[in-house]
Amino acid sequence: EIRFTPRPTNGPQTPHRRNEVYVVAAGKGFYRVDGKRTAVSAGDLCFAAAHAAHGFEDFTDDFAIWVIFYGPGK
């Protein structure tokens, strides 16, 4: 499953049942997964394993991402 998300939720998300890959399409901000915070910007790829606490924080107004969900457990 692939989705485009302009202005995602700011802060932690409820952990998901499937793995996720994020592609930052525009803007910049920070990605937090398993307690580690990393600066991200357009073109960066981020990964969250199923059930991992994760989310984007403190991002610019133009921030947008592509989300790719994969694996069992929709």
Short mmCIF file of N, CA and C in Angstrom, two decimals:
data_model
loop_
_atom_site.label_atom_id
_atom_site.label_comp_id
_atom_site.label_asym_id
_atom_site.label_seq_id
_atom_site.Cartn_x
_atom_site.Cartn_y
_atom_site.Cartn_z
N GLU A 1 0.86 -1.18 0.00
CA GLU A 1 0.00 0.00 0.00
C GLU A 1 0.90 1.23 0.00
N ILE A 2 0.60 2.19 -0.86
CA ILE A 2 1.38 3.43 -0.96
C ILE A 2 0.44 4.62 -0.79
N ARG A 3 0.87 5.59 0.02
CA ARG A 3 0.07 6.80 0.24
C ARG A 3 0.97 8.03 0.17
N PHE A 4 0.40 9.13 -0.30
CA PHE A 4 1.08 10.43 -0.25
C PHE A 4 0.44 11.22 0.88
N THR A 5 1.26 11.80 1.75
CA THR A 5 0.73 12.51 2.91
C THR A 5 1.38 13.88 3.06
N PRO A 6 0.67 14.95 2.67
CA PRO A 6 1.18 16.28 2.98
C PRO A 6 0.87 16.57 4.45
N ARG A 7 1.82 17.14 5.16
CA ARG A 7 1.64 17.50 6.58
C ARG A 7 1.19 16.32 7.43
N PRO A 8 2.05 15.33 7.65
CA PRO A 8 1.67 14.18 8.49
C PRO A 8 1.48 14.61 9.94
N THR A 9 1.04 13.70 10.76
CA THR A 9 0.88 13.96 12.19
C THR A 9 2.22 14.39 12.77
N ASN A 10 2.21 15.44 13.58
CA ASN A 10 3.43 15.91 14.23
C ASN A 10 3.57 15.21 15.56
N GLY A 11 4.58 14.35 15.68
CA GLY A 11 4.82 13.64 16.92
C GLY A 11 4.59 12.15 16.77
N PRO A 12 4.58 11.45 17.90
CA PRO A 12 4.51 9.99 17.85
C PRO A 12 3.20 9.48 17.25
N GLN A 13 3.32 8.40 16.52
CA GLN A 13 2.16 7.71 15.96
C GLN A 13 1.92 6.44 16.75
N THR A 14 0.71 5.93 16.66
CA THR A 14 0.43 4.62 17.20
C THR A 14 1.21 3.61 16.37
N PRO A 15 1.99 2.72 17.00
CA PRO A 15 2.73 1.73 16.21
C PRO A 15 1.79 0.92 15.31
N HIS A 16 2.28 0.60 14.12
CA HIS A 16 1.49 -0.10 13.12
C HIS A 16 1.83 -1.59 13.10
N ARG A 17 0.96 -2.36 12.47
CA ARG A 17 1.14 -3.81 12.39
C ARG A 17 2.00 -4.25 11.21
N ARG A 18 2.33 -3.30 10.33
CA ARG A 18 3.16 -3.61 9.16
C ARG A 18 4.40 -2.74 9.16
N ASN A 19 5.43 -3.19 8.46
CA ASN A 19 6.63 -2.37 8.25
C ASN A 19 6.26 -1.16 7.40
N GLU A 20 7.02 -0.08 7.58
CA GLU A 20 6.78 1.13 6.80
C GLU A 20 8.09 1.72 6.29
N VAL A 21 8.06 2.20 5.08
CA VAL A 21 9.16 2.98 4.51
C VAL A 21 8.58 4.35 4.17
N TYR A 22 9.28 5.39 4.57
CA TYR A 22 8.87 6.76 4.26
C TYR A 22 9.88 7.36 3.31
N VAL A 23 9.40 8.08 2.33
CA VAL A 23 10.26 8.87 1.45
C VAL A 23 9.85 10.33 1.66
N VAL A 24 10.78 11.16 2.08
CA VAL A 24 10.48 12.57 2.29
C VAL A 24 10.41 13.23 0.91
N ALA A 25 9.23 13.73 0.56
CA ALA A 25 8.99 14.31 -0.77
C ALA A 25 9.34 15.80 -0.81
N ALA A 26 9.14 16.50 0.30
CA ALA A 26 9.40 17.95 0.34
C ALA A 26 9.63 18.38 1.78
N GLY A 27 10.34 19.47 1.94
CA GLY A 27 10.55 20.06 3.25
C GLY A 27 11.62 19.37 4.06
N LYS A 28 11.66 19.71 5.36
CA LYS A 28 12.60 19.08 6.27
C LYS A 28 12.03 19.08 7.68
N GLY A 29 12.59 18.22 8.50
CA GLY A 29 12.15 18.08 9.88
C GLY A 29 12.98 17.02 10.56
N PHE A 30 12.37 16.32 11.51
CA PHE A 30 13.06 15.28 12.25
C PHE A 30 12.20 14.02 12.28
N TYR A 31 12.87 12.88 12.23
CA TYR A 31 12.20 11.58 12.30
C TYR A 31 12.69 10.89 13.56
N ARG A 32 11.75 10.41 14.38
CA ARG A 32 12.09 9.71 15.60
C ARG A 32 11.59 8.26 15.50
N VAL A 33 12.50 7.32 15.73
CA VAL A 33 12.13 5.91 15.76
C VAL A 33 12.94 5.24 16.86
N ASP A 34 12.26 4.46 17.69
CA ASP A 34 12.91 3.76 18.80
C ASP A 34 13.77 4.69 19.65
N GLY A 35 13.29 5.93 19.85
CA GLY A 35 13.96 6.88 20.72
C GLY A 35 15.10 7.66 20.08
N LYS A 36 15.45 7.38 18.82
CA LYS A 36 16.53 8.10 18.14
C LYS A 36 15.94 9.15 17.20
N ARG A 37 16.40 10.39 17.31
CA ARG A 37 15.91 11.51 16.49
C ARG A 37 16.94 11.85 15.43
N THR A 38 16.49 11.91 14.17
CA THR A 38 17.38 12.16 13.04
C THR A 38 16.81 13.27 12.16
N ALA A 39 17.63 14.21 11.74
CA ALA A 39 17.21 15.25 10.80
C ALA A 39 16.96 14.61 9.44
N VAL A 40 15.85 15.00 8.79
CA VAL A 40 15.51 14.49 7.46
C VAL A 40 15.10 15.65 6.56
N SER A 41 15.28 15.42 5.24
CA SER A 41 14.86 16.42 4.25
C SER A 41 14.50 15.70 2.96
N ALA A 42 14.01 16.47 1.99
CA ALA A 42 13.54 15.90 0.72
C ALA A 42 14.57 14.92 0.15
N GLY A 43 14.09 13.73 -0.23
CA GLY A 43 14.94 12.69 -0.79
C GLY A 43 15.37 11.63 0.20
N ASP A 44 15.22 11.90 1.49
CA ASP A 44 15.62 10.92 2.51
C ASP A 44 14.61 9.78 2.62
N LEU A 45 15.13 8.63 3.01
CA LEU A 45 14.33 7.41 3.19
C LEU A 45 14.38 7.06 4.67
N CYS A 46 13.22 6.73 5.26
CA CYS A 46 13.15 6.36 6.67
C CYS A 46 12.42 5.03 6.80
N PHE A 47 12.78 4.25 7.80
CA PHE A 47 12.17 2.94 7.99
C PHE A 47 11.63 2.82 9.42
N ALA A 48 10.47 2.18 9.55
CA ALA A 48 9.92 1.83 10.86
C ALA A 48 9.46 0.38 10.79
N ALA A 49 10.06 -0.46 11.60
CA ALA A 49 9.63 -1.86 11.66
C ALA A 49 8.24 -1.93 12.28
N ALA A 50 7.52 -2.97 11.96
CA ALA A 50 6.19 -3.18 12.54
C ALA A 50 6.30 -3.08 14.07
N HIS A 51 5.34 -2.40 14.67
CA HIS A 51 5.20 -2.24 16.13
C HIS A 51 6.21 -1.28 16.76
N ALA A 52 7.07 -0.64 15.97
CA ALA A 52 8.05 0.31 16.52
C ALA A 52 7.41 1.68 16.72
N ALA A 53 7.72 2.31 17.83
CA ALA A 53 7.26 3.68 18.08
C ALA A 53 8.04 4.60 17.13
N HIS A 54 7.32 5.51 16.43
CA HIS A 54 7.97 6.37 15.45
C HIS A 54 7.10 7.58 15.15
N GLY A 55 7.69 8.58 14.47
CA GLY A 55 6.93 9.75 14.04
C GLY A 55 7.84 10.86 13.56
N PHE A 56 7.25 11.84 12.90
CA PHE A 56 7.97 13.02 12.42
C PHE A 56 7.68 14.17 13.38
N GLU A 57 8.68 15.04 13.56
CA GLU A 57 8.56 16.15 14.51
C GLU A 57 9.14 17.43 13.92
N ASP A 58 8.62 18.55 14.40
CA ASP A 58 9.22 19.86 14.12
C ASP A 58 9.56 20.06 12.64
N PHE A 59 8.60 19.78 11.77
CA PHE A 59 8.86 19.88 10.33
C PHE A 59 8.34 21.19 9.76
N THR A 60 8.85 21.52 8.57
CA THR A 60 8.48 22.76 7.89
C THR A 60 7.06 22.67 7.32
N ASP A 61 6.50 23.83 7.01
CA ASP A 61 5.12 23.88 6.50
C ASP A 61 4.94 23.12 5.19
N ASP A 62 6.00 22.99 4.41
CA ASP A 62 5.88 22.31 3.12
C ASP A 62 6.22 20.81 3.20
N PHE A 63 6.37 20.29 4.41
CA PHE A 63 6.77 18.90 4.60
C PHE A 63 5.71 17.94 4.05
N ALA A 64 6.16 16.96 3.29
CA ALA A 64 5.26 15.94 2.71
C ALA A 64 6.05 14.64 2.57
N ILE A 65 5.35 13.52 2.68
CA ILE A 65 6.00 12.21 2.61
C ILE A 65 5.19 11.23 1.77
N TRP A 66 5.90 10.27 1.20
CA TRP A 66 5.30 9.08 0.64
C TRP A 66 5.46 7.99 1.70
N VAL A 67 4.42 7.21 1.93
CA VAL A 67 4.46 6.11 2.89
C VAL A 67 4.20 4.81 2.15
N ILE A 68 5.07 3.83 2.38
CA ILE A 68 4.91 2.51 1.78
C ILE A 68 4.76 1.51 2.92
N PHE A 69 3.58 0.90 3.01
CA PHE A 69 3.31 -0.14 4.02
C PHE A 69 3.52 -1.50 3.35
N TYR A 70 4.17 -2.42 4.04
CA TYR A 70 4.30 -3.75 3.49
C TYR A 70 4.40 -4.79 4.60
N GLY A 71 4.09 -6.01 4.23
CA GLY A 71 4.11 -7.13 5.16
C GLY A 71 2.71 -7.52 5.58
N PRO A 72 2.59 -8.62 6.29
CA PRO A 72 1.28 -9.10 6.71
C PRO A 72 0.67 -8.20 7.80
N GLY A 73 -0.63 -8.32 7.96
CA GLY A 73 -1.27 -7.66 9.09
C GLY A 73 -1.91 -6.35 8.82
N LYS A 74 -2.63 -6.18 7.72
CA LYS A 74 -3.30 -4.90 7.48
C LYS A 74 -4.32 -4.65 8.49
#
